[in-house]
Amino acid sequence: QVQLVESGGGSVQAGGSLRLSCEVSGDTYKYAMAWFRQTTGKQREGVASINRRDGRTWYADSVKGRFTVSQDNSKPVVYLQMESLKPEDTAIYYCAANVWWTAGRPTTTDFRYWGQGTQVTVSV
């Protein structure tokens, strides 16, 4: 019954910004959350993660300094603020949740619940 819904995707030019949101519904557990992205012909890769209990975060090297993952303090919503977007950031971005947060790069097998994804397109 746990559901995740992403929003905020769209099309921007290189150097632009977007903020993605992920809303959790179904229960009140403070799930560990992560953002993944996937392009045609590629497997899903971890982009960022956050431990909603203590605020710890992780970022892929490719987005460090440009992306910021955060959470709402009063409701089950996680955000991904994306700055200085590059064409190689183009992908479908997915939100994922699990009862445990694991330090380091997240993998798809670490997460039980998934959203449907939101498209991000960055043009030159």
PDB file of C-alpha atoms in Angstrom:
ATOM      1  CA  GLN A   1       0.000   0.000   0.000  1.00  0.00           C
ATOM      2  CA  VAL A   2       3.058   2.281   0.100  1.00  0.00           C
ATOM      3  CA  GLN A   3       3.127   4.570  -2.924  1.00  0.00           C
ATOM      4  CA  LEU A   4       5.660   7.085  -4.225  1.00  0.00           C
ATOM      5  CA  VAL A   5       4.796   9.829  -6.705  1.00  0.00           C
ATOM      6  CA  GLU A   6       7.425  11.962  -8.444  1.00  0.00           C
ATOM      7  CA  SER A   7       6.811  15.387  -9.933  1.00  0.00           C
ATOM      8  CA  GLY A   8       8.729  18.405 -11.181  1.00  0.00           C
ATOM      9  CA  GLY A   9      10.370  17.020 -14.302  1.00  0.00           C
ATOM     10  CA  GLY A  10      10.480  18.911 -17.565  1.00  0.00           C
ATOM     11  CA  SER A  11      12.666  20.283 -20.340  1.00  0.00           C
ATOM     12  CA  VAL A  12      15.376  22.874 -19.740  1.00  0.00           C
ATOM     13  CA  GLN A  13      18.444  24.204 -21.504  1.00  0.00           C
ATOM     14  CA  ALA A  14      21.944  23.351 -20.329  1.00  0.00           C
ATOM     15  CA  GLY A  15      22.817  25.374 -17.255  1.00  0.00           C
ATOM     16  CA  GLY A  16      19.218  25.526 -16.080  1.00  0.00           C
ATOM     17  CA  SER A  17      17.611  24.208 -12.902  1.00  0.00           C
ATOM     18  CA  LEU A  18      14.772  21.925 -11.842  1.00  0.00           C
ATOM     19  CA  ARG A  19      13.427  20.667  -8.528  1.00  0.00           C
ATOM     20  CA  LEU A  20      11.954  17.192  -8.304  1.00  0.00           C
ATOM     21  CA  SER A  21       9.572  16.133  -5.540  1.00  0.00           C
ATOM     22  CA  CYS A  22       8.682  12.684  -4.220  1.00  0.00           C
ATOM     23  CA  GLU A  23       5.587  12.242  -2.066  1.00  0.00           C
ATOM     24  CA  VAL A  24       5.193   9.119   0.086  1.00  0.00           C
ATOM     25  CA  SER A  25       1.769   7.769   1.031  1.00  0.00           C
ATOM     26  CA  GLY A  26       0.383   4.610   2.617  1.00  0.00           C
ATOM     27  CA  ASP A  27       1.997   4.764   6.053  1.00  0.00           C
ATOM     28  CA  THR A  28       3.974   7.104   8.306  1.00  0.00           C
ATOM     29  CA  TYR A  29       7.294   5.244   8.426  1.00  0.00           C
ATOM     30  CA  LYS A  30      10.380   7.399   7.839  1.00  0.00           C
ATOM     31  CA  TYR A  31      11.772   5.445   4.912  1.00  0.00           C
ATOM     32  CA  ALA A  32      15.282   5.830   3.602  1.00  0.00           C
ATOM     33  CA  MET A  33      14.912   7.550   0.231  1.00  0.00           C
ATOM     34  CA  ALA A  34      16.946   7.703  -2.949  1.00  0.00           C
ATOM     35  CA  TRP A  35      16.835   9.142  -6.431  1.00  0.00           C
ATOM     36  CA  PHE A  36      17.817   7.023  -9.432  1.00  0.00           C
ATOM     37  CA  ARG A  37      17.923   7.836 -13.116  1.00  0.00           C
ATOM     38  CA  GLN A  38      17.738   5.736 -16.245  1.00  0.00           C
ATOM     39  CA  THR A  39      18.265   6.351 -19.960  1.00  0.00           C
ATOM     40  CA  THR A  40      17.446   4.096 -22.904  1.00  0.00           C
ATOM     41  CA  GLY A  41      19.782   1.116 -22.996  1.00  0.00           C
ATOM     42  CA  LYS A  42      21.200   1.793 -19.532  1.00  0.00           C
ATOM     43  CA  GLN A  43      20.472   0.370 -16.109  1.00  0.00           C
ATOM     44  CA  ARG A  44      19.159   2.564 -13.335  1.00  0.00           C
ATOM     45  CA  GLU A  45      21.925   4.370 -11.480  1.00  0.00           C
ATOM     46  CA  GLY A  46      21.852   5.921  -8.047  1.00  0.00           C
ATOM     47  CA  VAL A  47      22.014   9.715  -8.052  1.00  0.00           C
ATOM     48  CA  ALA A  48      21.454  10.714  -4.421  1.00  0.00           C
ATOM     49  CA  SER A  49      20.060   9.311  -1.186  1.00  0.00           C
ATOM     50  CA  ILE A  50      18.946  10.595   2.195  1.00  0.00           C
ATOM     51  CA  ASN A  51      18.378   9.026   5.594  1.00  0.00           C
ATOM     52  CA  ARG A  52      15.174  10.703   6.747  1.00  0.00           C
ATOM     53  CA  ARG A  53      15.936   9.845  10.394  1.00  0.00           C
ATOM     54  CA  ASP A  54      19.333  11.542  10.749  1.00  0.00           C
ATOM     55  CA  GLY A  55      19.677  13.575   7.556  1.00  0.00           C
ATOM     56  CA  ARG A  56      22.731  11.769   6.148  1.00  0.00           C
ATOM     57  CA  THR A  57      23.073  12.049   2.380  1.00  0.00           C
ATOM     58  CA  TRP A  58      25.045  10.533  -0.493  1.00  0.00           C
ATOM     59  CA  TYR A  59      25.733  11.829  -4.006  1.00  0.00           C
ATOM     60  CA  ALA A  60      27.093  10.279  -7.151  1.00  0.00           C
ATOM     61  CA  ASP A  61      30.362  11.864  -8.283  1.00  0.00           C
ATOM     62  CA  SER A  62      28.698  13.021 -11.495  1.00  0.00           C
ATOM     63  CA  VAL A  63      26.267  15.303  -9.621  1.00  0.00           C
ATOM     64  CA  LYS A  64      28.270  16.460  -6.592  1.00  0.00           C
ATOM     65  CA  GLY A  65      28.178  20.211  -6.249  1.00  0.00           C
ATOM     66  CA  ARG A  66      25.192  20.502  -8.595  1.00  0.00           C
ATOM     67  CA  PHE A  67      22.396  18.409  -7.024  1.00  0.00           C
ATOM     68  CA  THR A  68      21.031  18.617  -3.482  1.00  0.00           C
ATOM     69  CA  VAL A  69      18.692  16.100  -1.846  1.00  0.00           C
ATOM     70  CA  SER A  70      16.557  17.293   1.055  1.00  0.00           C
ATOM     71  CA  GLN A  71      13.365  16.500   2.932  1.00  0.00           C
ATOM     72  CA  ASP A  72      10.374  18.341   4.291  1.00  0.00           C
ATOM     73  CA  ASN A  73      10.481  18.595   8.096  1.00  0.00           C
ATOM     74  CA  SER A  74       6.737  18.129   8.601  1.00  0.00           C
ATOM     75  CA  LYS A  75       5.539  15.776   5.875  1.00  0.00           C
ATOM     76  CA  PRO A  76       6.830  12.759   3.909  1.00  0.00           C
ATOM     77  CA  VAL A  77       8.250  14.625   0.915  1.00  0.00           C
ATOM     78  CA  VAL A  78      11.784  14.404  -0.469  1.00  0.00           C
ATOM     79  CA  TYR A  79      13.268  16.820  -2.996  1.00  0.00           C
ATOM     80  CA  LEU A  80      16.081  16.799  -5.517  1.00  0.00           C
ATOM     81  CA  GLN A  81      17.272  20.288  -6.427  1.00  0.00           C
ATOM     82  CA  MET A  82      19.209  20.134  -9.695  1.00  0.00           C
ATOM     83  CA  GLU A  83      21.431  23.048 -10.730  1.00  0.00           C
ATOM     84  CA  SER A  84      23.763  23.617 -13.679  1.00  0.00           C
ATOM     85  CA  LEU A  85      22.070  20.847 -15.610  1.00  0.00           C
ATOM     86  CA  LYS A  86      23.976  19.153 -18.413  1.00  0.00           C
ATOM     87  CA  PRO A  87      22.694  17.233 -21.457  1.00  0.00           C
ATOM     88  CA  GLU A  88      24.064  14.032 -19.904  1.00  0.00           C
ATOM     89  CA  ASP A  89      21.629  14.522 -17.001  1.00  0.00           C
ATOM     90  CA  THR A  90      18.769  13.721 -19.385  1.00  0.00           C
ATOM     91  CA  ALA A  91      16.947  10.658 -18.060  1.00  0.00           C
ATOM     92  CA  ILE A  92      13.846   9.398 -16.344  1.00  0.00           C
ATOM     93  CA  TYR A  93      14.305  10.080 -12.648  1.00  0.00           C
ATOM     94  CA  TYR A  94      12.843   7.635 -10.132  1.00  0.00           C
ATOM     95  CA  CYS A  95      12.195   7.965  -6.426  1.00  0.00           C
ATOM     96  CA  ALA A  96      12.728   4.882  -4.250  1.00  0.00           C
ATOM     97  CA  ALA A  97      12.212   3.973  -0.586  1.00  0.00           C
ATOM     98  CA  ASN A  98      13.262   1.262   1.834  1.00  0.00           C
ATOM     99  CA  VAL A  99      13.108   0.598   5.574  1.00  0.00           C
ATOM    100  CA  TRP A 100      16.934   0.640   5.818  1.00  0.00           C
ATOM    101  CA  TRP A 101      19.389   3.293   4.668  1.00  0.00           C
ATOM    102  CA  THR A 102      22.746   2.007   3.459  1.00  0.00           C
ATOM    103  CA  ALA A 103      25.791   4.254   3.284  1.00  0.00           C
ATOM    104  CA  GLY A 104      27.437   4.688  -0.084  1.00  0.00           C
ATOM    105  CA  ARG A 105      26.127   4.212  -3.604  1.00  0.00           C
ATOM    106  CA  PRO A 106      22.543   2.901  -3.583  1.00  0.00           C
ATOM    107  CA  THR A 107      21.577  -0.014  -5.797  1.00  0.00           C
ATOM    108  CA  THR A 108      18.155  -0.961  -7.120  1.00  0.00           C
ATOM    109  CA  THR A 109      18.118  -4.076  -4.937  1.00  0.00           C
ATOM    110  CA  ASP A 110      18.433  -1.897  -1.820  1.00  0.00           C
ATOM    111  CA  PHE A 111      14.978  -0.397  -2.369  1.00  0.00           C
ATOM    112  CA  ARG A 112      11.584  -2.023  -2.053  1.00  0.00           C
ATOM    113  CA  TYR A 113       9.237   0.761  -3.178  1.00  0.00           C
ATOM    114  CA  TRP A 114       9.424   2.761  -6.414  1.00  0.00           C
ATOM    115  CA  GLY A 115       7.675   5.653  -8.077  1.00  0.00           C
ATOM    116  CA  GLN A 116       6.686   5.738 -11.751  1.00  0.00           C
ATOM    117  CA  GLY A 117       9.381   8.219 -12.743  1.00  0.00           C
ATOM    118  CA  THR A 118       9.483  11.739 -14.145  1.00  0.00           C
ATOM    119  CA  GLN A 119      11.257  12.793 -17.348  1.00  0.00           C
ATOM    120  CA  VAL A 120      14.086  15.328 -17.256  1.00  0.00           C
ATOM    121  CA  THR A 121      15.394  16.570 -20.603  1.00  0.00           C
ATOM    122  CA  VAL A 122      18.356  18.937 -20.887  1.00  0.00           C
ATOM    123  CA  SER A 123      19.106  20.449 -24.290  1.00  0.00           C
ATOM    124  CA  VAL A 124      22.202  22.253 -25.540  1.00  0.00           C
TER     125      VAL A 124
END
